[in-house]
């Protein structure tokens, strides 16, 4: 009993003590509170401090341009580093670390680049051609395990490097790689076959330069901490509190520093969109992404900023394992029976656009135009009566009286589940067909798709580069991502010809013809081109929300 | 007593081993692979190479042995989502925020909860009792995922008194701590009230009163000190609940804690992170139970005189 009392007294004392400490702490609060973030918002408008605060939804996993695949990392890489070219507000490559556009040989295989004399790393060292050579070789090196190495492998001998097994083989393949520094400021790249969009591609972070001395010194931690990243871009990464805040400050050693207005950018990691909106409302953020329900509150307001993306959503059919889906008329019927305009208006309501083909609007056609405009509407329009007729014809061809029960896989997110509901309701209403919804976790959907273990799957694909090829080469027979086993020899021929065609307009025509075939076959059924919704304070100008790769581009942004 | 402690320690180790093993089995049954964002577009050859790097191409028993061996050596492995970071580093980095939030929440819960409980008991069946219990019922009924956004919106946006989110200094701690402590306040208030009423009806309280002791003295020295004992019993587990249950509140107020890693690791099949966090949280819970057992061993010798105790 004695001990009990002793313990209870001790606990009571501890409690009182902790309360006292708690009180003392909260009393201290005002004086110890950092003023940094409030300063920015409270500053008088006349001062116009060139500082911006952004809500950012994800922590960049690693900021190593060879290894990363995440938009979050690409966004920051684009801020503190850059490539030979940088994508401007129109989505076009403009000379960045390269002085001008490349000299391209007549066969479209050899590119020569001159690097700017005043291109510097943020520590003042000059950017050299060797930094690009090192970067490309490192990305291709199989020991780096770069997931985007396939893009760099278009350089002559690139694939051989990725497939090399031993260190000697790797070294030999790297030495034979078609990239060399003619001198410190001149770079030459030879391609395996013509890549019409190669200049454009060089603005993508995977092609950014890397400093061998820096990468070697940082070792395994390269790209993982604030002092383990370096760049030659408009900003310097000055702070990285994991899970919390990333901070960029202007890079005075940047070749185009005179045109960079922002002096500081703070990106706070805010995953919850309601919190994001609350922070925006209290001026703790100048830019935030919002969801569909929040968008309705801001419709028509000036701070509403849509971000159209080079991302499409589509239904993919397993044409081999499910005989019914091997029938063109049945696929056409399923595609025609969905009213896409009603879908984007009611289910998404975020500015996404009903698809009119496979390739999203805004994608370059490789010949100076917009692919979607050049190709026109290749996807058959919603037509319930025709859909019903095609279904009947298709069933007759197969000797069936009705469609078998098929499962439609999708992610188990709210949007995906609502999408499933809508699509299935459309089929029921317009075709009298009951399909089965099968929402599963994202990882499972990917696994089932890669094993071709599905009937129909609702999927999304985002561009790796701004060219229709990123959407179209997936569907060639036996292609790595042709999980629906779609096959059409005519289509394959057109894609293959576009892969080697040097003449831009001929290439563009081949791609348009290929899309027409794919849409007529309904090898896949596109649904919409995704748009995301952002809110931006009106005094922020020049901010670009790129259609792919990065979340935002800050170089030309300023505060009015 | 030494034997008692050793036996408890052994039980703790066995429990931890069982939890680690179960976690291993469960996470191996998670669908999908752990290659993270963009995994759908990784060429097959690269995918195989990455799985090989993480040893996921080996037989399950071999993976299990490596997994257990690493744990014994305190190595929870590298995260799949954040390949340049070890799970232990991520825990070191994120846990202090969760712990700080949890500690403040528990202090608030203890102070407010016990006070409400005491008031309710002393004002039994009177207005004070009803008010305190009304607050307690509210606390139980309103989950933190409702209270959090309400606090963030009204206190943060509408009234502009405190920051609506983020984690940058003392004033940023208040709203998430309140949101997190509300449910615990209710539990403690109700428990303290019951316990106090129980003690107040004991003979020794009547004796104390009849001896002419002041009301204050009876309440503080005799009632609270005795009534608080059952409350202490649950403070350990509640503490663990609070620090591990910060996930929703962390998300709502953008607190850079460990909770978000738990969810994102499950969604992305980040095996090392899932197992690392489960083991870490289990270890905390087991440690708290272990300490509670030891304290009880001291307090009540009958407990350690159980099987084999001397």
PDB file of N, CA and C in Angstrom, chain A residues 4 7-9 11 15 19 29 32-34 37-38 59 61 69-71 142 145 147-148 220-221 224-225 242-245 268-272 275 278 282 443-444 446-447 461-462 464 480-481, chain B residues 31-33 35 37 40-44 46 49-50 53 81-82 84-85 89 93 107 110-111 114 152-153 156-157 164-172 225-226 228-229 232 251-252 254 256 260 299:
ATOM      1  N   UNK A   4       2.130   1.851  -3.361  1.00  0.00           N
ATOM      2  CA  UNK A   4       1.066   2.360  -4.222  1.00  0.00           C
ATOM      3  C   UNK A   4       0.940   3.862  -4.053  1.00  0.00           C
ATOM      4  N   UNK A   7       3.814   5.668  -5.633  1.00  0.00           N
ATOM      5  CA  UNK A   7       3.707   5.758  -7.093  1.00  0.00           C
ATOM      6  C   UNK A   7       2.653   6.784  -7.494  1.00  0.00           C
ATOM      7  N   UNK A   8       1.481   6.732  -6.816  1.00  0.00           N
ATOM      8  CA  UNK A   8       0.426   7.665  -7.211  1.00  0.00           C
ATOM      9  C   UNK A   8       0.828   9.106  -6.949  1.00  0.00           C
ATOM     10  N   UNK A   9       1.561   9.320  -5.815  1.00  0.00           N
ATOM     11  CA  UNK A   9       2.030  10.678  -5.545  1.00  0.00           C
ATOM     12  C   UNK A   9       2.998  11.113  -6.640  1.00  0.00           C
ATOM     13  N   UNK A  11       3.190  10.061  -9.671  1.00  0.00           N
ATOM     14  CA  UNK A  11       2.478  10.323 -10.925  1.00  0.00           C
ATOM     15  C   UNK A  11       1.777  11.663 -10.871  1.00  0.00           C
ATOM     16  N   UNK A  15       2.406  14.667 -13.308  1.00  0.00           N
ATOM     17  CA  UNK A  15       1.321  15.296 -14.072  1.00  0.00           C
ATOM     18  C   UNK A  15       1.334  16.799 -13.885  1.00  0.00           C
ATOM     19  N   UNK A  19       2.080  19.577 -16.643  1.00  0.00           N
ATOM     20  CA  UNK A  19       1.114  20.642 -16.901  1.00  0.00           C
ATOM     21  C   UNK A  19       1.829  21.985 -16.844  1.00  0.00           C
ATOM     22  N   UNK A  29       5.197  30.716 -26.295  1.00  0.00           N
ATOM     23  CA  UNK A  29       4.917  30.628 -27.728  1.00  0.00           C
ATOM     24  C   UNK A  29       5.133  31.902 -28.540  1.00  0.00           C
ATOM     25  N   UNK A  32       8.842  32.863 -29.044  1.00  0.00           N
ATOM     26  CA  UNK A  32       9.732  31.947 -29.748  1.00  0.00           C
ATOM     27  C   UNK A  32       9.222  31.599 -31.138  1.00  0.00           C
ATOM     28  N   UNK A  33       8.029  32.064 -31.431  1.00  0.00           N
ATOM     29  CA  UNK A  33       7.447  31.720 -32.737  1.00  0.00           C
ATOM     30  C   UNK A  33       8.268  32.322 -33.871  1.00  0.00           C
ATOM     31  N   UNK A  34       8.612  31.486 -34.875  1.00  0.00           N
ATOM     32  CA  UNK A  34       9.354  32.044 -35.997  1.00  0.00           C
ATOM     33  C   UNK A  34       8.458  32.980 -36.793  1.00  0.00           C
ATOM     34  N   UNK A  37       7.393  32.899 -41.869  1.00  0.00           N
ATOM     35  CA  UNK A  37       6.302  32.687 -42.814  1.00  0.00           C
ATOM     36  C   UNK A  37       5.244  33.769 -42.750  1.00  0.00           C
ATOM     37  N   UNK A  38       5.075  34.348 -41.557  1.00  0.00           N
ATOM     38  CA  UNK A  38       4.050  35.378 -41.440  1.00  0.00           C
ATOM     39  C   UNK A  38       4.560  36.673 -42.074  1.00  0.00           C
ATOM     40  N   UNK A  59       6.395  14.487 -51.405  1.00  0.00           N
ATOM     41  CA  UNK A  59       7.823  14.611 -51.103  1.00  0.00           C
ATOM     42  C   UNK A  59       8.602  14.022 -52.286  1.00  0.00           C
ATOM     43  N   UNK A  61      10.980  11.789 -53.980  1.00  0.00           N
ATOM     44  CA  UNK A  61      11.684  10.624 -53.424  1.00  0.00           C
ATOM     45  C   UNK A  61      13.204  10.780 -53.487  1.00  0.00           C
ATOM     46  N   UNK A  69      11.622   9.188 -61.294  1.00  0.00           N
ATOM     47  CA  UNK A  69      10.506   9.033 -62.229  1.00  0.00           C
ATOM     48  C   UNK A  69       9.323   9.860 -61.729  1.00  0.00           C
ATOM     49  N   UNK A  70       9.498  10.509 -60.582  1.00  0.00           N
ATOM     50  CA  UNK A  70       8.364  11.184 -59.940  1.00  0.00           C
ATOM     51  C   UNK A  70       8.266  12.646 -60.367  1.00  0.00           C
ATOM     52  N   UNK A  71       7.037  13.078 -60.627  1.00  0.00           N
ATOM     53  CA  UNK A  71       6.805  14.483 -60.987  1.00  0.00           C
ATOM     54  C   UNK A  71       7.355  15.430 -59.932  1.00  0.00           C
ATOM     55  N   UNK A 142      23.750   0.148 -66.283  1.00  0.00           N
ATOM     56  CA  UNK A 142      22.725  -0.691 -65.603  1.00  0.00           C
ATOM     57  C   UNK A 142      22.866  -0.684 -64.089  1.00  0.00           C
ATOM     58  N   UNK A 145      20.552   1.674 -62.281  1.00  0.00           N
ATOM     59  CA  UNK A 145      19.153   1.217 -62.250  1.00  0.00           C
ATOM     60  C   UNK A 145      18.189   2.367 -62.514  1.00  0.00           C
ATOM     61  N   UNK A 147      15.244   4.096 -64.205  1.00  0.00           N
ATOM     62  CA  UNK A 147      14.038   3.567 -64.815  1.00  0.00           C
ATOM     63  C   UNK A 147      13.724   4.231 -66.158  1.00  0.00           C
ATOM     64  N   UNK A 148      14.248   5.439 -66.367  1.00  0.00           N
ATOM     65  CA  UNK A 148      13.990   6.137 -67.616  1.00  0.00           C
ATOM     66  C   UNK A 148      15.152   5.992 -68.596  1.00  0.00           C
ATOM     67  N   UNK A 220      25.921   7.347 -52.260  1.00  0.00           N
ATOM     68  CA  UNK A 220      24.540   6.854 -52.213  1.00  0.00           C
ATOM     69  C   UNK A 220      23.532   7.949 -51.883  1.00  0.00           C
ATOM     70  N   UNK A 221      24.010   9.002 -51.272  1.00  0.00           N
ATOM     71  CA  UNK A 221      23.090  10.060 -50.824  1.00  0.00           C
ATOM     72  C   UNK A 221      22.865  11.122 -51.895  1.00  0.00           C
ATOM     73  N   UNK A 224      19.576  13.143 -52.308  1.00  0.00           N
ATOM     74  CA  UNK A 224      18.687  12.805 -51.197  1.00  0.00           C
ATOM     75  C   UNK A 224      18.624  13.878 -50.116  1.00  0.00           C
ATOM     76  N   UNK A 225      19.607  14.777 -50.092  1.00  0.00           N
ATOM     77  CA  UNK A 225      19.634  15.825 -49.059  1.00  0.00           C
ATOM     78  C   UNK A 225      19.959  17.165 -49.720  1.00  0.00           C
ATOM     79  N   UNK A 242      12.635  17.221 -44.734  1.00  0.00           N
ATOM     80  CA  UNK A 242      11.856  16.121 -45.294  1.00  0.00           C
ATOM     81  C   UNK A 242      10.434  16.070 -44.736  1.00  0.00           C
ATOM     82  N   UNK A 243       9.511  15.882 -45.637  1.00  0.00           N
ATOM     83  CA  UNK A 243       8.105  15.764 -45.239  1.00  0.00           C
ATOM     84  C   UNK A 243       7.488  17.090 -44.875  1.00  0.00           C
ATOM     85  N   UNK A 244       8.248  18.160 -44.955  1.00  0.00           N
ATOM     86  CA  UNK A 244       7.732  19.426 -44.467  1.00  0.00           C
ATOM     87  C   UNK A 244       7.888  20.573 -45.475  1.00  0.00           C
ATOM     88  N   UNK A 245       9.117  20.976 -45.701  1.00  0.00           N
ATOM     89  CA  UNK A 245       9.341  22.172 -46.524  1.00  0.00           C
ATOM     90  C   UNK A 245      10.538  22.022 -47.448  1.00  0.00           C
ATOM     91  N   UNK A 268       5.636  24.051 -49.284  1.00  0.00           N
ATOM     92  CA  UNK A 268       5.266  23.277 -48.095  1.00  0.00           C
ATOM     93  C   UNK A 268       4.542  22.017 -48.518  1.00  0.00           C
ATOM     94  N   UNK A 269       4.929  20.898 -47.935  1.00  0.00           N
ATOM     95  CA  UNK A 269       4.283  19.649 -48.314  1.00  0.00           C
ATOM     96  C   UNK A 269       2.947  19.535 -47.587  1.00  0.00           C
ATOM     97  N   UNK A 270       1.887  19.659 -48.363  1.00  0.00           N
ATOM     98  CA  UNK A 270       0.525  19.625 -47.820  1.00  0.00           C
ATOM     99  C   UNK A 270      -0.246  18.594 -48.629  1.00  0.00           C
ATOM    100  N   UNK A 271      -0.571  17.481 -47.991  1.00  0.00           N
ATOM    101  CA  UNK A 271      -1.215  16.404 -48.757  1.00  0.00           C
ATOM    102  C   UNK A 271      -2.722  16.547 -48.830  1.00  0.00           C
ATOM    103  N   UNK A 272      -3.304  17.143 -47.805  1.00  0.00           N
ATOM    104  CA  UNK A 272      -4.753  17.225 -47.733  1.00  0.00           C
ATOM    105  C   UNK A 272      -5.243  18.462 -48.502  1.00  0.00           C
ATOM    106  N   UNK A 275      -6.803  21.271 -46.340  1.00  0.00           N
ATOM    107  CA  UNK A 275      -5.785  22.067 -45.650  1.00  0.00           C
ATOM    108  C   UNK A 275      -5.133  23.004 -46.646  1.00  0.00           C
ATOM    109  N   UNK A 278      -7.328  25.858 -47.124  1.00  0.00           N
ATOM    110  CA  UNK A 278      -7.308  26.730 -45.937  1.00  0.00           C
ATOM    111  C   UNK A 278      -6.054  27.604 -45.927  1.00  0.00           C
ATOM    112  N   UNK A 282      -5.784  31.684 -46.176  1.00  0.00           N
ATOM    113  CA  UNK A 282      -5.154  32.526 -45.141  1.00  0.00           C
ATOM    114  C   UNK A 282      -3.850  33.134 -45.658  1.00  0.00           C
ATOM    115  N   UNK A 443      -1.635  -0.632 -57.007  1.00  0.00           N
ATOM    116  CA  UNK A 443      -0.542  -1.587 -57.246  1.00  0.00           C
ATOM    117  C   UNK A 443      -1.075  -2.897 -57.836  1.00  0.00           C
ATOM    118  N   UNK A 444      -2.265  -3.295 -57.376  1.00  0.00           N
ATOM    119  CA  UNK A 444      -2.838  -4.547 -57.888  1.00  0.00           C
ATOM    120  C   UNK A 444      -3.312  -4.372 -59.332  1.00  0.00           C
ATOM    121  N   UNK A 446      -2.048  -2.439 -61.544  1.00  0.00           N
ATOM    122  CA  UNK A 446      -0.858  -2.444 -62.403  1.00  0.00           C
ATOM    123  C   UNK A 446      -0.368  -3.879 -62.591  1.00  0.00           C
ATOM    124  N   UNK A 447      -0.347  -4.629 -61.470  1.00  0.00           N
ATOM    125  CA  UNK A 447       0.160  -6.000 -61.559  1.00  0.00           C
ATOM    126  C   UNK A 447      -0.737  -6.857 -62.455  1.00  0.00           C
ATOM    127  N   UNK A 461      -2.559   7.288 -68.891  1.00  0.00           N
ATOM    128  CA  UNK A 461      -1.176   7.319 -69.377  1.00  0.00           C
ATOM    129  C   UNK A 461      -0.749   8.769 -69.563  1.00  0.00           C
ATOM    130  N   UNK A 462       0.379   9.116 -68.981  1.00  0.00           N
ATOM    131  CA  UNK A 462       0.912  10.476 -69.113  1.00  0.00           C
ATOM    132  C   UNK A 462       2.117  10.470 -70.029  1.00  0.00           C
ATOM    133  N   UNK A 464       5.702  10.920 -71.647  1.00  0.00           N
ATOM    134  CA  UNK A 464       7.082  11.007 -71.178  1.00  0.00           C
ATOM    135  C   UNK A 464       7.794  12.149 -71.902  1.00  0.00           C
ATOM    136  N   UNK A 480       5.795  -3.724 -75.273  1.00  0.00           N
ATOM    137  CA  UNK A 480       5.892  -4.028 -73.848  1.00  0.00           C
ATOM    138  C   UNK A 480       4.647  -3.593 -73.055  1.00  0.00           C
ATOM    139  N   UNK A 481       4.009  -2.519 -73.513  1.00  0.00           N
ATOM    140  CA  UNK A 481       2.848  -2.021 -72.768  1.00  0.00           C
ATOM    141  C   UNK A 481       1.523  -2.332 -73.471  1.00  0.00           C
TER     142      UNK A 481
ATOM    143  N   UNK B  31      -0.864  -7.378 -52.858  1.00  0.00           N
ATOM    144  CA  UNK B  31      -0.754  -7.459 -54.318  1.00  0.00           C
ATOM    145  C   UNK B  31       0.164  -6.369 -54.875  1.00  0.00           C
ATOM    146  N   UNK B  32       0.670  -6.605 -56.058  1.00  0.00           N
ATOM    147  CA  UNK B  32       1.504  -5.593 -56.723  1.00  0.00           C
ATOM    148  C   UNK B  32       2.960  -5.713 -56.340  1.00  0.00           C
ATOM    149  N   UNK B  33       3.775  -4.907 -56.991  1.00  0.00           N
ATOM    150  CA  UNK B  33       5.192  -4.914 -56.621  1.00  0.00           C
ATOM    151  C   UNK B  33       5.570  -3.558 -56.039  1.00  0.00           C
ATOM    152  N   UNK B  35       7.766  -1.216 -56.715  1.00  0.00           N
ATOM    153  CA  UNK B  35       8.665  -0.317 -57.431  1.00  0.00           C
ATOM    154  C   UNK B  35       8.174   1.132 -57.518  1.00  0.00           C
ATOM    155  N   UNK B  37       6.039   4.810 -57.831  1.00  0.00           N
ATOM    156  CA  UNK B  37       5.434   5.636 -58.871  1.00  0.00           C
ATOM    157  C   UNK B  37       6.093   5.369 -60.217  1.00  0.00           C
ATOM    158  N   UNK B  40       4.429   1.163 -63.671  1.00  0.00           N
ATOM    159  CA  UNK B  40       3.770   0.547 -64.820  1.00  0.00           C
ATOM    160  C   UNK B  40       4.566   0.725 -66.101  1.00  0.00           C
ATOM    161  N   UNK B  41       5.461   1.731 -66.117  1.00  0.00           N
ATOM    162  CA  UNK B  41       6.179   1.967 -67.364  1.00  0.00           C
ATOM    163  C   UNK B  41       7.633   1.526 -67.307  1.00  0.00           C
ATOM    164  N   UNK B  42       7.979   0.789 -66.274  1.00  0.00           N
ATOM    165  CA  UNK B  42       9.358   0.299 -66.193  1.00  0.00           C
ATOM    166  C   UNK B  42       9.496  -0.909 -67.114  1.00  0.00           C
ATOM    167  N   UNK B  43      10.464  -0.868 -68.028  1.00  0.00           N
ATOM    168  CA  UNK B  43      10.655  -2.037 -68.891  1.00  0.00           C
ATOM    169  C   UNK B  43      10.966  -3.283 -68.055  1.00  0.00           C
ATOM    170  N   UNK B  44      10.549  -4.436 -68.597  1.00  0.00           N
ATOM    171  CA  UNK B  44      10.670  -5.685 -67.837  1.00  0.00           C
ATOM    172  C   UNK B  44      12.075  -5.928 -67.309  1.00  0.00           C
ATOM    173  N   UNK B  46      14.479  -3.847 -66.576  1.00  0.00           N
ATOM    174  CA  UNK B  46      14.814  -2.968 -65.447  1.00  0.00           C
ATOM    175  C   UNK B  46      14.084  -3.439 -64.192  1.00  0.00           C
ATOM    176  N   UNK B  49      15.800  -6.296 -62.676  1.00  0.00           N
ATOM    177  CA  UNK B  49      17.058  -5.870 -62.059  1.00  0.00           C
ATOM    178  C   UNK B  49      16.807  -5.223 -60.693  1.00  0.00           C
ATOM    179  N   UNK B  50      15.750  -4.414 -60.645  1.00  0.00           N
ATOM    180  CA  UNK B  50      15.434  -3.734 -59.393  1.00  0.00           C
ATOM    181  C   UNK B  50      14.994  -4.738 -58.323  1.00  0.00           C
ATOM    182  N   UNK B  53      17.942  -6.387 -56.982  1.00  0.00           N
ATOM    183  CA  UNK B  53      18.691  -5.532 -56.069  1.00  0.00           C
ATOM    184  C   UNK B  53      18.121  -5.601 -54.656  1.00  0.00           C
ATOM    185  N   UNK B  81      10.335   3.616 -51.596  1.00  0.00           N
ATOM    186  CA  UNK B  81       9.856   4.898 -52.118  1.00  0.00           C
ATOM    187  C   UNK B  81      10.944   5.943 -52.123  1.00  0.00           C
ATOM    188  N   UNK B  82      11.779   5.928 -51.092  1.00  0.00           N
ATOM    189  CA  UNK B  82      12.859   6.914 -50.969  1.00  0.00           C
ATOM    190  C   UNK B  82      14.176   6.151 -50.966  1.00  0.00           C
ATOM    191  N   UNK B  84      17.196   6.507 -51.433  1.00  0.00           N
ATOM    192  CA  UNK B  84      18.453   6.975 -50.857  1.00  0.00           C
ATOM    193  C   UNK B  84      18.363   7.115 -49.331  1.00  0.00           C
ATOM    194  N   UNK B  85      17.245   6.707 -48.768  1.00  0.00           N
ATOM    195  CA  UNK B  85      17.072   6.843 -47.314  1.00  0.00           C
ATOM    196  C   UNK B  85      16.815   5.494 -46.663  1.00  0.00           C
ATOM    197  N   UNK B  89      16.513   6.078 -40.755  1.00  0.00           N
ATOM    198  CA  UNK B  89      16.714   7.527 -40.883  1.00  0.00           C
ATOM    199  C   UNK B  89      15.375   8.246 -41.000  1.00  0.00           C
ATOM    200  N   UNK B  93      13.866  10.961 -38.454  1.00  0.00           N
ATOM    201  CA  UNK B  93      13.517  12.275 -38.954  1.00  0.00           C
ATOM    202  C   UNK B  93      12.069  12.646 -38.636  1.00  0.00           C
ATOM    203  N   UNK B 107      -0.734  15.458 -22.669  1.00  0.00           N
ATOM    204  CA  UNK B 107      -0.706  16.367 -21.512  1.00  0.00           C
ATOM    205  C   UNK B 107      -2.037  17.116 -21.428  1.00  0.00           C
ATOM    206  N   UNK B 110      -4.724  14.704 -20.303  1.00  0.00           N
ATOM    207  CA  UNK B 110      -4.654  14.356 -18.874  1.00  0.00           C
ATOM    208  C   UNK B 110      -5.173  15.509 -18.019  1.00  0.00           C
ATOM    209  N   UNK B 111      -4.671  16.707 -18.309  1.00  0.00           N
ATOM    210  CA  UNK B 111      -5.067  17.851 -17.491  1.00  0.00           C
ATOM    211  C   UNK B 111      -6.573  18.097 -17.607  1.00  0.00           C
ATOM    212  N   UNK B 114      -8.781  14.772 -16.595  1.00  0.00           N
ATOM    213  CA  UNK B 114      -8.857  14.508 -15.147  1.00  0.00           C
ATOM    214  C   UNK B 114      -9.641  15.598 -14.442  1.00  0.00           C
ATOM    215  N   UNK B 152      -9.385  23.693 -38.133  1.00  0.00           N
ATOM    216  CA  UNK B 152      -8.554  24.338 -39.140  1.00  0.00           C
ATOM    217  C   UNK B 152      -9.344  25.434 -39.851  1.00  0.00           C
ATOM    218  N   UNK B 153     -10.601  25.128 -40.179  1.00  0.00           N
ATOM    219  CA  UNK B 153     -11.391  26.103 -40.932  1.00  0.00           C
ATOM    220  C   UNK B 153     -11.826  27.281 -40.069  1.00  0.00           C
ATOM    221  N   UNK B 156      -8.582  28.634 -37.875  1.00  0.00           N
ATOM    222  CA  UNK B 156      -7.504  29.040 -38.774  1.00  0.00           C
ATOM    223  C   UNK B 156      -7.938  30.020 -39.845  1.00  0.00           C
ATOM    224  N   UNK B 157      -9.040  29.708 -40.553  1.00  0.00           N
ATOM    225  CA  UNK B 157      -9.429  30.547 -41.691  1.00  0.00           C
ATOM    226  C   UNK B 157     -10.424  31.627 -41.274  1.00  0.00           C
ATOM    227  N   UNK B 164      -3.806  27.617 -39.915  1.00  0.00           N
ATOM    228  CA  UNK B 164      -4.732  26.558 -40.331  1.00  0.00           C
ATOM    229  C   UNK B 164      -4.023  25.234 -40.574  1.00  0.00           C
ATOM    230  N   UNK B 165      -2.719  25.274 -40.683  1.00  0.00           N
ATOM    231  CA  UNK B 165      -1.947  24.055 -40.920  1.00  0.00           C
ATOM    232  C   UNK B 165      -0.460  24.369 -40.898  1.00  0.00           C
ATOM    233  N   UNK B 166       0.349  23.398 -41.286  1.00  0.00           N
ATOM    234  CA  UNK B 166       1.824  23.463 -41.293  1.00  0.00           C
ATOM    235  C   UNK B 166       2.386  23.295 -39.880  1.00  0.00           C
ATOM    236  N   UNK B 167       3.708  23.259 -39.801  1.00  0.00           N
ATOM    237  CA  UNK B 167       4.368  22.853 -38.564  1.00  0.00           C
ATOM    238  C   UNK B 167       5.668  23.638 -38.454  1.00  0.00           C
ATOM    239  N   UNK B 168       5.535  24.902 -38.014  1.00  0.00           N
ATOM    240  CA  UNK B 168       6.740  25.742 -38.069  1.00  0.00           C
ATOM    241  C   UNK B 168       7.078  26.425 -36.758  1.00  0.00           C
ATOM    242  N   UNK B 169       6.406  26.100 -35.690  1.00  0.00           N
ATOM    243  CA  UNK B 169       6.714  26.752 -34.420  1.00  0.00           C
ATOM    244  C   UNK B 169       5.633  26.445 -33.410  1.00  0.00           C
ATOM    245  N   UNK B 170       5.790  26.937 -32.186  1.00  0.00           N
ATOM    246  CA  UNK B 170       4.857  26.583 -31.115  1.00  0.00           C
ATOM    247  C   UNK B 170       3.385  26.809 -31.440  1.00  0.00           C
ATOM    248  N   UNK B 171       3.055  27.948 -32.071  1.00  0.00           N
ATOM    249  CA  UNK B 171       1.625  28.211 -32.287  1.00  0.00           C
ATOM    250  C   UNK B 171       0.997  27.235 -33.297  1.00  0.00           C
ATOM    251  N   UNK B 172       1.855  26.586 -34.089  1.00  0.00           N
ATOM    252  CA  UNK B 172       1.350  25.630 -35.073  1.00  0.00           C
ATOM    253  C   UNK B 172       0.939  24.308 -34.414  1.00  0.00           C
ATOM    254  N   UNK B 225      -5.768  11.031  -5.064  1.00  0.00           N
ATOM    255  CA  UNK B 225      -4.578  10.175  -5.075  1.00  0.00           C
ATOM    256  C   UNK B 225      -4.943   8.693  -5.221  1.00  0.00           C
ATOM    257  N   UNK B 226      -6.034   8.309  -4.642  1.00  0.00           N
ATOM    258  CA  UNK B 226      -6.433   6.902  -4.781  1.00  0.00           C
ATOM    259  C   UNK B 226      -7.207   6.639  -6.063  1.00  0.00           C
ATOM    260  N   UNK B 228      -6.823   8.019  -8.838  1.00  0.00           N
ATOM    261  CA  UNK B 228      -6.017   8.159 -10.045  1.00  0.00           C
ATOM    262  C   UNK B 228      -5.346   6.837 -10.451  1.00  0.00           C
ATOM    263  N   UNK B 229      -5.253   5.899  -9.510  1.00  0.00           N
ATOM    264  CA  UNK B 229      -4.534   4.640  -9.807  1.00  0.00           C
ATOM    265  C   UNK B 229      -5.069   3.877 -11.024  1.00  0.00           C
ATOM    266  N   UNK B 232      -4.005   5.556 -14.149  1.00  0.00           N
ATOM    267  CA  UNK B 232      -2.594   5.349 -14.525  1.00  0.00           C
ATOM    268  C   UNK B 232      -2.458   4.084 -15.380  1.00  0.00           C
ATOM    269  N   UNK B 251      -2.169  14.482 -41.226  1.00  0.00           N
ATOM    270  CA  UNK B 251      -2.565  14.752 -42.601  1.00  0.00           C
ATOM    271  C   UNK B 251      -3.326  16.077 -42.686  1.00  0.00           C
ATOM    272  N   UNK B 252      -4.263  16.266 -41.752  1.00  0.00           N
ATOM    273  CA  UNK B 252      -5.110  17.454 -41.802  1.00  0.00           C
ATOM    274  C   UNK B 252      -4.296  18.730 -41.594  1.00  0.00           C
ATOM    275  N   UNK B 254      -0.931  18.968 -41.905  1.00  0.00           N
ATOM    276  CA  UNK B 254       0.373  18.896 -42.586  1.00  0.00           C
ATOM    277  C   UNK B 254       1.534  18.821 -41.591  1.00  0.00           C
ATOM    278  N   UNK B 256       4.750  17.003 -40.315  1.00  0.00           N
ATOM    279  CA  UNK B 256       5.686  16.076 -40.969  1.00  0.00           C
ATOM    280  C   UNK B 256       6.019  14.866 -40.101  1.00  0.00           C
ATOM    281  N   UNK B 260       2.035   9.550 -42.075  1.00  0.00           N
ATOM    282  CA  UNK B 260       1.807   9.534 -43.529  1.00  0.00           C
ATOM    283  C   UNK B 260       2.660   8.453 -44.197  1.00  0.00           C
ATOM    284  N   UNK B 299       4.675  -2.309  -7.357  1.00  0.00           N
ATOM    285  CA  UNK B 299       3.521  -1.848  -6.598  1.00  0.00           C
ATOM    286  C   UNK B 299       2.812  -3.009  -5.906  1.00  0.00           C
TER     287      UNK B 299
END
